[in-house]
XYZ file of C-alpha atoms in Angstrom:
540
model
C -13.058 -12.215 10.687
C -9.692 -14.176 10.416
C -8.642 -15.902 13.838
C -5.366 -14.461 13.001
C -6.545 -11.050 13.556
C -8.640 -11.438 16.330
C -6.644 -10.606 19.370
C -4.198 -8.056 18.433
C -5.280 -4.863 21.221
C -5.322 -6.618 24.384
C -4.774 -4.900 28.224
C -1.535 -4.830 29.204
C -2.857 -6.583 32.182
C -4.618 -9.321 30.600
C -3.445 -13.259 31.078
C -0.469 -13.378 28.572
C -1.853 -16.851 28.119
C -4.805 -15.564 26.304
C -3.023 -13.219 23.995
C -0.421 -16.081 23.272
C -3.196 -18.876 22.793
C -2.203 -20.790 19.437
C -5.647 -20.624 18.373
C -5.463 -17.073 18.660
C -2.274 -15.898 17.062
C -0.965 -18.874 15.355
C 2.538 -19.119 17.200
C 3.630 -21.975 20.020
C 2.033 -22.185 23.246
C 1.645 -23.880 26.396
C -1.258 -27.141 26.610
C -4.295 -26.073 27.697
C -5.206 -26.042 31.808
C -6.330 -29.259 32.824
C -10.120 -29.679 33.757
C -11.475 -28.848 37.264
C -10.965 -31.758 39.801
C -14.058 -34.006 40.614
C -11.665 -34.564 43.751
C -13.207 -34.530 47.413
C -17.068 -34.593 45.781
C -19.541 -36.777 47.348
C -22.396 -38.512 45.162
C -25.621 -39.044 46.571
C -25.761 -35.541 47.937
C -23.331 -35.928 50.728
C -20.860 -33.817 51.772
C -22.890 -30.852 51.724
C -21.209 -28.405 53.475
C -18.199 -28.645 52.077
C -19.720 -28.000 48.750
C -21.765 -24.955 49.991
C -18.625 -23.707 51.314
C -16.742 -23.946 48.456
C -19.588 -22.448 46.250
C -19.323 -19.302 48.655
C -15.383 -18.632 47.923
C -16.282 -19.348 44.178
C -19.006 -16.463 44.666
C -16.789 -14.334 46.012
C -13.913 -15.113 43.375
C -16.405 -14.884 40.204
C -17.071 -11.523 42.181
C -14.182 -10.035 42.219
C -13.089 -11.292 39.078
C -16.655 -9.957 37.593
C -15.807 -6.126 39.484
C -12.136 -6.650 37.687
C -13.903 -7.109 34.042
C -16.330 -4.028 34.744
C -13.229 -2.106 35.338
C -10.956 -3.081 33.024
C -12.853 -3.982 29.933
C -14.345 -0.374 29.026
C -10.997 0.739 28.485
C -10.448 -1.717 25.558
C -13.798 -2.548 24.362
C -13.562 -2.573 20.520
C -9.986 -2.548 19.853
C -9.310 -6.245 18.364
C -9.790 -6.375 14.735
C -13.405 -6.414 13.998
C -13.311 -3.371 14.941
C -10.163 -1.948 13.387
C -10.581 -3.227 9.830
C -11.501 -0.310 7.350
C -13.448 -2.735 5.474
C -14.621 -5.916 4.626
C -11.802 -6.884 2.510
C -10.717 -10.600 2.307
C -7.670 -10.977 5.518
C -4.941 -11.543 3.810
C -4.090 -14.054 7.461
C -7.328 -16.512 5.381
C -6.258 -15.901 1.559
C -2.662 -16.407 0.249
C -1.653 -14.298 -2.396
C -0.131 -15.701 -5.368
C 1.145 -14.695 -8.961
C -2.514 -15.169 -10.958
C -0.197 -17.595 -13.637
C 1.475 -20.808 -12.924
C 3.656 -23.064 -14.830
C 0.571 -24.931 -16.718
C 0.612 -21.069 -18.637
C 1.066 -21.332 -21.841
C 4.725 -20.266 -23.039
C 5.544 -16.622 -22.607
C 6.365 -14.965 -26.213
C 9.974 -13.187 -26.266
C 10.003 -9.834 -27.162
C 12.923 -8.234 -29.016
C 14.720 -5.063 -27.437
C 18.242 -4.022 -28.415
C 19.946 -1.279 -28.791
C 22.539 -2.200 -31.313
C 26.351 -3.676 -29.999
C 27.727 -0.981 -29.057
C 29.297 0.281 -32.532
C 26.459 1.429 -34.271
C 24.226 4.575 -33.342
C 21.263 3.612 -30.771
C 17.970 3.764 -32.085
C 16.158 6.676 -31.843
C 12.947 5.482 -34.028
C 10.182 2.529 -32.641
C 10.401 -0.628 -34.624
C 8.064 -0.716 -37.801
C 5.525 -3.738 -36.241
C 4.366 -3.914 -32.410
C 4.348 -7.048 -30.487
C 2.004 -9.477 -31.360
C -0.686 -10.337 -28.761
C -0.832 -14.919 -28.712
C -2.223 -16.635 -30.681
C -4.849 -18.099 -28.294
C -4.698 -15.371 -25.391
C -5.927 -17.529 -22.220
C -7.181 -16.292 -18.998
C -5.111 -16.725 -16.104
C -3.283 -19.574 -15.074
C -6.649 -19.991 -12.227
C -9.274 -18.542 -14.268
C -11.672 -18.062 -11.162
C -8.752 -15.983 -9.636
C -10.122 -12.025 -8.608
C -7.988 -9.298 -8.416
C -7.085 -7.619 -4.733
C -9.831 -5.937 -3.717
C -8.156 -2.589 -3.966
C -8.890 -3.088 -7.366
C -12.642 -2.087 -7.199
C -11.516 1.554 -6.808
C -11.260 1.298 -10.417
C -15.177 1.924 -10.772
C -15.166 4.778 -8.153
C -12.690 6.773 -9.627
C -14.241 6.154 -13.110
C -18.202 6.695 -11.561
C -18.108 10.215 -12.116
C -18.067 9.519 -16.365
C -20.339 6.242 -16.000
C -23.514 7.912 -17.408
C -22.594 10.223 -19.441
C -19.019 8.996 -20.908
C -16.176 10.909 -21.585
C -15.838 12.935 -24.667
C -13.109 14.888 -25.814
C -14.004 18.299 -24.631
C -13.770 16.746 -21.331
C -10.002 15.458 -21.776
C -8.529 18.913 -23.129
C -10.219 20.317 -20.120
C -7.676 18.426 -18.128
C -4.662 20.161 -19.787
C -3.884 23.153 -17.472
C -3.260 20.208 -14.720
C -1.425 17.853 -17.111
C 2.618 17.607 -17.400
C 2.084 15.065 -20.637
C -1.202 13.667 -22.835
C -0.418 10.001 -23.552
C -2.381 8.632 -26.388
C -2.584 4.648 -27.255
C -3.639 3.713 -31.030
C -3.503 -0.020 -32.158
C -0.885 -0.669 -29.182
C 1.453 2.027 -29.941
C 2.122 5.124 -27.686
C 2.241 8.635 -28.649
C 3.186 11.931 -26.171
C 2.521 15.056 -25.990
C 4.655 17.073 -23.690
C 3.279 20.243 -22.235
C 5.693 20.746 -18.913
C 8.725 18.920 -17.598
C 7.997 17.003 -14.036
C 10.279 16.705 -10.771
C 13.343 14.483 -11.752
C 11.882 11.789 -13.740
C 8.428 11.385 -12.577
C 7.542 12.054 -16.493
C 9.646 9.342 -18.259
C 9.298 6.404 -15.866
C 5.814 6.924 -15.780
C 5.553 6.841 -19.279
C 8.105 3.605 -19.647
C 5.963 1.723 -17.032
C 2.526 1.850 -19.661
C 5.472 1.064 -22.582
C 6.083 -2.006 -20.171
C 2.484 -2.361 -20.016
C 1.836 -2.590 -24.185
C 4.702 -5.003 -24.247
C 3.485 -7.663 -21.517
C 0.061 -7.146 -22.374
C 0.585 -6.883 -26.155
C -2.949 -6.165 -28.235
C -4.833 -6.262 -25.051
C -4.756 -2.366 -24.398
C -7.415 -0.416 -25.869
C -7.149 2.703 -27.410
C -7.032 5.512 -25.314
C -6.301 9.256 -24.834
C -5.307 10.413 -21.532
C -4.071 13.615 -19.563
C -1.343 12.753 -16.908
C -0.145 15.148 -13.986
C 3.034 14.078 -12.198
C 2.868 16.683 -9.317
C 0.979 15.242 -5.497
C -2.209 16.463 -4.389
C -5.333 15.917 -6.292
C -6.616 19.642 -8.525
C -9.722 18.196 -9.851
C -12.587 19.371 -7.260
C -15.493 17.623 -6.689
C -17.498 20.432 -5.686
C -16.775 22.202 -8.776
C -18.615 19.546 -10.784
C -20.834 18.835 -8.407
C -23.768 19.447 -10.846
C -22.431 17.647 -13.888
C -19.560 15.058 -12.988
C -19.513 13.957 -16.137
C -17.634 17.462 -16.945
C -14.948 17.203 -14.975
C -11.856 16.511 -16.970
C -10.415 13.000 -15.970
C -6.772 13.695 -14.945
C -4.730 10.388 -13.963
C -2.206 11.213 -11.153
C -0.778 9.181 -8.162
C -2.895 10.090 -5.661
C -6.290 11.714 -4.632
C -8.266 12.509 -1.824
C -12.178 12.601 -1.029
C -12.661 16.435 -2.765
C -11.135 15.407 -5.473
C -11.735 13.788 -8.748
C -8.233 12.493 -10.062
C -7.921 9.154 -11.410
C -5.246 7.016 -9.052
C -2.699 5.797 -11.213
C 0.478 3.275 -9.852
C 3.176 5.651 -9.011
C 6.499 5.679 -11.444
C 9.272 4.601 -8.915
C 7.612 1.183 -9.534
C 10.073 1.290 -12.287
C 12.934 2.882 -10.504
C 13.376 6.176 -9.113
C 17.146 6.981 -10.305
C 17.891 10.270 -8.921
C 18.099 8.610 -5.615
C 19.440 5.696 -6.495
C 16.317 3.034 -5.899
C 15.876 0.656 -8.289
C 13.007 -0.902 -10.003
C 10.355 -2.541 -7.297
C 11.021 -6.127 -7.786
C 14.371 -6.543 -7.229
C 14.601 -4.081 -4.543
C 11.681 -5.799 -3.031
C 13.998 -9.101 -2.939
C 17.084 -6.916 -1.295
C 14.590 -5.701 1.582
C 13.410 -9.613 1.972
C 17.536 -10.794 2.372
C 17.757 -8.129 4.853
C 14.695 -9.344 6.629
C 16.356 -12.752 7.325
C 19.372 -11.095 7.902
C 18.195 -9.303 10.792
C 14.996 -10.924 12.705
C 12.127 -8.704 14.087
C 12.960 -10.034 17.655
C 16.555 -8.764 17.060
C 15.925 -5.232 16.115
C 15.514 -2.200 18.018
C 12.709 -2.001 20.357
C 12.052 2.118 18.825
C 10.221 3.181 15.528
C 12.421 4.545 13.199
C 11.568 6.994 10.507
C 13.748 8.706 7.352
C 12.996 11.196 5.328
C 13.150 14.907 4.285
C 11.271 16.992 7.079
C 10.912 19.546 4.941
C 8.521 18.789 2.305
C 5.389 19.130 4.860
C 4.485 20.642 7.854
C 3.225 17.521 9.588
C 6.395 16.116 9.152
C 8.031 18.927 11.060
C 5.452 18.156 13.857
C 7.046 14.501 13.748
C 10.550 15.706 14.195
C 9.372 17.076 17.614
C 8.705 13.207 18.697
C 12.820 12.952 19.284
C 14.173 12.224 22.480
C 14.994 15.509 24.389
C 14.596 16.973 27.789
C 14.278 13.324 29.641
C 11.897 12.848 27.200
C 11.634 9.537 24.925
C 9.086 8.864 22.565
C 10.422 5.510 21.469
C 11.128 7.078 18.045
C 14.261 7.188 16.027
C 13.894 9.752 13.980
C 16.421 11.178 11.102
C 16.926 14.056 8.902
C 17.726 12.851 4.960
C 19.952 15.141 3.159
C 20.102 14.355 -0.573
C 22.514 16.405 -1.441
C 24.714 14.788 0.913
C 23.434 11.098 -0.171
C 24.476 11.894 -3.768
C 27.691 13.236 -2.561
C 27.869 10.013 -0.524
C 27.148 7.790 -3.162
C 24.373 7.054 -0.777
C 25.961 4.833 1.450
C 23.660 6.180 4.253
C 20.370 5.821 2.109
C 19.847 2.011 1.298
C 16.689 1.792 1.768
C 16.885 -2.414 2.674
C 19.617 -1.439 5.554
C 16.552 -0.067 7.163
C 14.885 -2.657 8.395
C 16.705 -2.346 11.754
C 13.874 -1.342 14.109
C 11.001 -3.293 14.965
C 8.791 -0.423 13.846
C 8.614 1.582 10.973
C 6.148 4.658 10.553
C 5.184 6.311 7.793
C 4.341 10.164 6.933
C 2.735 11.767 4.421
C 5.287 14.073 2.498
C 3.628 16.794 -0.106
C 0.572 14.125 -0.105
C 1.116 10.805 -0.297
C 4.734 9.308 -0.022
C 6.332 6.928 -2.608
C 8.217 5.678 0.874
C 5.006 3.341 1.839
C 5.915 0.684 -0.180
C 9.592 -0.001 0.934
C 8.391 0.944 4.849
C 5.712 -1.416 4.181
C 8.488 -4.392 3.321
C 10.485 -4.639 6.232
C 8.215 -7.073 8.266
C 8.148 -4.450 10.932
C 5.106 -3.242 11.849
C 4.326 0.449 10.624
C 2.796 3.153 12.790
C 1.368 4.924 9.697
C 0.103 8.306 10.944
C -3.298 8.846 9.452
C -3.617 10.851 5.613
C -6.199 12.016 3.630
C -4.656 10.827 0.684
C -5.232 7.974 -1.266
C -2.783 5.616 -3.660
C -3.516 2.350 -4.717
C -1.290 0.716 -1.884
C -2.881 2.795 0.446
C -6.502 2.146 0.000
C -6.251 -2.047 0.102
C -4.532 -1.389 3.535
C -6.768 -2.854 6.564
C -6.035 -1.031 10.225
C -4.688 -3.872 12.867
C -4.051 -6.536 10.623
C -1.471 -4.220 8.468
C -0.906 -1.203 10.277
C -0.903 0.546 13.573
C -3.057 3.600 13.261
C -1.226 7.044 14.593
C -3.012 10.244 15.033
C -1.590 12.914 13.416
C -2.748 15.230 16.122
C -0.247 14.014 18.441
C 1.793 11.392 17.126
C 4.172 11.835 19.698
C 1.398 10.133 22.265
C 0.172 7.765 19.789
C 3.750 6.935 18.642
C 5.235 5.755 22.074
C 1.938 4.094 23.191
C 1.757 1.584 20.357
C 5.806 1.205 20.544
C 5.246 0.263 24.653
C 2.419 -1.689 23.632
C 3.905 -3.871 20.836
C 7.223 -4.039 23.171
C 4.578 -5.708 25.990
C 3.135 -7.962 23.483
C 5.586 -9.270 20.610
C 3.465 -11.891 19.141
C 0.611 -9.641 18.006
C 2.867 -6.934 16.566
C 5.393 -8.976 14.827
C 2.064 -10.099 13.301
C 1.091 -6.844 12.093
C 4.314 -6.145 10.542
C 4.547 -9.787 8.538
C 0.639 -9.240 7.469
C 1.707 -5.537 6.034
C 4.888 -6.831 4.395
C 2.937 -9.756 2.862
C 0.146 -7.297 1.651
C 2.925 -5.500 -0.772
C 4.917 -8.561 -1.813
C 1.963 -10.608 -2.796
C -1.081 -7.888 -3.405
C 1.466 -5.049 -4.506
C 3.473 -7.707 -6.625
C 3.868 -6.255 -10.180
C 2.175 -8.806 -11.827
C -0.587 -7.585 -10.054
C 0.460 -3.754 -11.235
C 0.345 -4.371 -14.938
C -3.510 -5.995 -14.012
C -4.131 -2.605 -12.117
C -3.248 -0.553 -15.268
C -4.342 -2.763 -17.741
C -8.171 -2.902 -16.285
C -8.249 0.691 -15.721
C -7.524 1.718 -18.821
C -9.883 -0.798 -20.259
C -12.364 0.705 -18.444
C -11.617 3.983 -19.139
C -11.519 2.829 -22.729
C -14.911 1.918 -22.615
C -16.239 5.303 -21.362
C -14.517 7.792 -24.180
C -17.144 8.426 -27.337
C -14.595 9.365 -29.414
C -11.981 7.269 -31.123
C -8.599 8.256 -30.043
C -6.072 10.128 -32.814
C -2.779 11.058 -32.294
C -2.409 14.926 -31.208
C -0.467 17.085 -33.866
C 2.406 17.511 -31.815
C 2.765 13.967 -30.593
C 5.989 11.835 -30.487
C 5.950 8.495 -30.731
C 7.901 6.901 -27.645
C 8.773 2.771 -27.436
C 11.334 0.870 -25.351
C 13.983 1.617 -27.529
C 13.940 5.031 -27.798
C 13.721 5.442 -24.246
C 16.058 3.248 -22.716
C 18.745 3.182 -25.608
C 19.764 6.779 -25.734
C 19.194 7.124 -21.613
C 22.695 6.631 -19.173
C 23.974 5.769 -16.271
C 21.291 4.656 -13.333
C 18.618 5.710 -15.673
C 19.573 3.030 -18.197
C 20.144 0.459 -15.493
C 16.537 1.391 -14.154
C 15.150 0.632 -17.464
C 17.251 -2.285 -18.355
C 15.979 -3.646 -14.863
C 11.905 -2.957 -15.542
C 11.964 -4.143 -19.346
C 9.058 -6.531 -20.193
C 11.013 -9.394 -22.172
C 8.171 -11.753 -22.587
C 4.554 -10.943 -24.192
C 2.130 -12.769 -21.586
C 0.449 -16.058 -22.443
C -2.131 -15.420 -19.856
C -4.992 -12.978 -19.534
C -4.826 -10.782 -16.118
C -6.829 -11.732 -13.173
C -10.960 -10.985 -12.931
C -11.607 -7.802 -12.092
C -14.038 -7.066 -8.896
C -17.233 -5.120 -9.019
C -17.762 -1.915 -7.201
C -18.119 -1.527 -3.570
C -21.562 -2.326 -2.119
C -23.562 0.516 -0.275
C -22.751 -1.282 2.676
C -18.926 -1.774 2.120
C -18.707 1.699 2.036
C -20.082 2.744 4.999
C -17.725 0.442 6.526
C -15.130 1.886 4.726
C -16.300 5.338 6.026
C -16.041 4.248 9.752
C -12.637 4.080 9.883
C -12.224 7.799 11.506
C -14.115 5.662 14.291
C -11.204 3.439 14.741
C -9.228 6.345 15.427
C -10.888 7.247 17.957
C -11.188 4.256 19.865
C -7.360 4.043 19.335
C -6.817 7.631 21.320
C -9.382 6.953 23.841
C -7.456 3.713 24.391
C -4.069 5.826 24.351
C -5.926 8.621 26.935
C -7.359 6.560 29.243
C -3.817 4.220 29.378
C -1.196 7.477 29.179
């Protein structure tokens, strides 16, 4: 375990010298205390009285101080990190994060995308050749360099087709959940529509793997795939429970444990338009001006959430956590109307202008909520009340070292404890909130994205026993004849996210599975939940 993440749930009474030691938590403190003094000692064994007298105080001292410990220490037993990380996943306080190429990479090939000069008629068909993949494809710029760890959820959501492989049968069975069937053949993309998604869930989802054939030109297999653009998982585990294999593999955003869907990255990585957010990188650098802008130690002392109630129950339950009735939560909670943000030109609704409270939480919505990622930025620490559901940001995310666990039974409780307690110890909590924030710049960069899709496909790749064709009602779909005809914030979006450059380095080394031990771990983590109420309960 990291030093860094050592010390982060201490007593409110302990010595703030402890919880501010440098060794501890990396930040200034004061020189240790000087040794004990020698001073009024006698050698040769005189002066004995004195010393048994002063051995009797120290008796009585270590005594109280030993009936202090009993007291006190039961009541926090457990809570640093050791005992709060999900898993044993590499602290991102040891391992810096960086871009898996450097500038020794070989040259980057330019890819052409145009959509005429404004005269002629925008292309509507895909160019005749594809990008060609380079001439000597390398590996990355440090070719011992692993992917995140998050990354070996590639093999479990693939295990249930590891034996058996996935035929074709299989896929079609996947229709009734599917919005679109996207099919790869010698690195060009075909669709087949079946339903339209919310907003643009469909087309951004489908740019992002065009984005993904471009960087990674004639590195992505062939492969035939059903895609469902609505929340929760539909693919139940106990339905195949006696052949897995059978199951149809679905790819959607997010699972949970019943299910079967295959976690794919979410498509407001590429820009959500319809709410005016733009693609992840560059609103990623927006968030991290507005984090200098405003410094954690400046912000509000509350935890600030904003969203549409609406969508979920449980987030209902959260609007109850405002302050009413001489009762304050330490939550700053708001109501987002999107009708009125549009009308607005969503002045209101930028999402780096919210990085104004020292903590953030997040809430599940339908099931998961694209929100994490841009909570996740503002080096605030996030009071993410605890979900079933899984998305790839979610599942490399370590409790203590990048979140603060709230239960979802009563997050009003759980929300104003860990608010009083960060407020009591600054250090620790900024901590959280810089560790979290790193996680998603470096670990949830988008070079590390395209890896994510590109060695989950290539794994999925491997599993089909049939060669992929293109459906009978497929349309071909390439940059240009998405992003030329498209207007307005949808063009921007795409103009934004457009892969320019065919890499000149292979992705970074993909992880094996989870040992049987790393999953139990990963199993326990209801357990730090509960030592995080019992810690709430017994301090309330």
């Amino acid at each position: 375990m990291s030093s860094s993440s050592s010390s982060f749930f201490r007593q409110d009474g302990d010595d703030e010298r402890v919880a501010l030691a440098p060794e501890e938590n990396g930040v200034g403190g004061g020189p240790p205390p000087p040794p004990p003094s020698n001073k009024g000692g006698a050698p040769g064994g005189r002066r004995w009285p004195s010393v048994l007298r002063m051995r009797g105080v120290g008796s009585v001292m270590i005594g109280v101080v030993f009936l202090a410990l009993l007291i006190l220490i039961p009541r926090w037993v457990g809570l640093d990190a050791s005992f709060l990380r999900d898993s044993n996943m590499v602290s991102t306080g040891t391992r810096q994060w960086h871009p898996h190429h450097n500038i020794s990479t070989p040259p980057l090939m330019p890819l052409p995308f145009s959509c005429g000069n404004g005269t002629a008629p925008a292309p509507t068909t895909c160019p005749a050749t594809t990008p060609s993949p380079p001439s000597k494809p390398a590996g990355g710029g440090d070719p011992t360099q692993s992917c995140p760890d998050y990354f070996r959820y590639i093999h479990d959501d693939l295990r249930p087709w590891r034996g058996a492989g996935i035929t074709r049968e299989a896929v079609e069975r996947g229709r009734r959940h599917a919005y679109f069937r996207l099919v790869v053949v010698s690195g060009r993309a075909y669709v087949q529509t079946y339903r339209r998604s919310y907003q643009t869930r469909d087309v951004f989802t489908q740019w992002g793997i065009l984005q993904l054939l471009r960087r990674y030109a004639g590195r992505v297999p062939d492969v035939d795939i059903m895609f469902a653009c609505d929340d929760p998982g539909q693919v139940r585990a106990a339905d195949f429970a006696a052949a897995p294999a059978d199951a149809p593999p679905v790819f959607r955003y997010c699972k949970d444990k019943t299910t079967l869907d295959i976690v794919f990255p979410d498509w407001s990585f590429w820009g959500w338009p319809e709410v005016n957010i733009g693609a992840w990188p560059g609103l990623l650098e927006e968030v991290r001006r507005e984090n200098e802008r405003v410094r954690w130690p400046e912000r509000e002392p509350f935890a600030f959430w904003k969203g549409n109630p609406g969508v979920a129950r449980i987030r209902g339950e959260l609007m109850k956590c405002t302050p009413s009735n001489g009762k304050d939560w330490n939550a700053r909670l708001f109501s987002q109307d999107w009708n009125y943000a549009i009308r607005n030109g969503f002045k209101d609704s930028s999402i780096p202008k919210q990085c104004l409270h020292r903590y953030k939480i997040y809430i599940e919505g339908n099931a998961w909520s694209v929100s994490e990622k841009y909570i996740m930025a503002c080096d605030s620490p996030v009071l993410f009340v605890t979900t079933p559901f899984q998305d790839i940001l979610s599942r490399g995310l370590v409790a203590g070292e990048h979140y603060w666990p709230i239960n979802r039974d009563h997050m009003c409780e759980s929300i104003k404890f860990a608010v009083d307690w960060g407020n009591r110890h600054p250090a620790e909590a900024r901590r959280i909130g810089e560790q979290g924030s790193r996680f998603v710049r470096e670990q949830m960069s988008m070079d590390y994205v395209y890896d994510y899709m590109l060695h989950l496909l290539t794994e999925y790749g491997k599993l089909l026993r049939y060669k992929p064709t293109v459906p009978e009602n497929a349309v071909e779909i390439c940059a240009e004849s998405m992003a030329c005809p498209a207007e307005g914030r949808h063009r921007q979006c795409m103009d934004e996210s457009v892969e320019k450059f065919v890499a000149g380095f292979g992705p970074c080394t993909l992880p094996p599975p989870f040992t049987e031990k790393e999953v139990r771990e990963i199993a326990a983590r209801e357990k730090v939940l509960r030592r995080v109420e019992k810690m709430e309960m017994e301090n309330s």
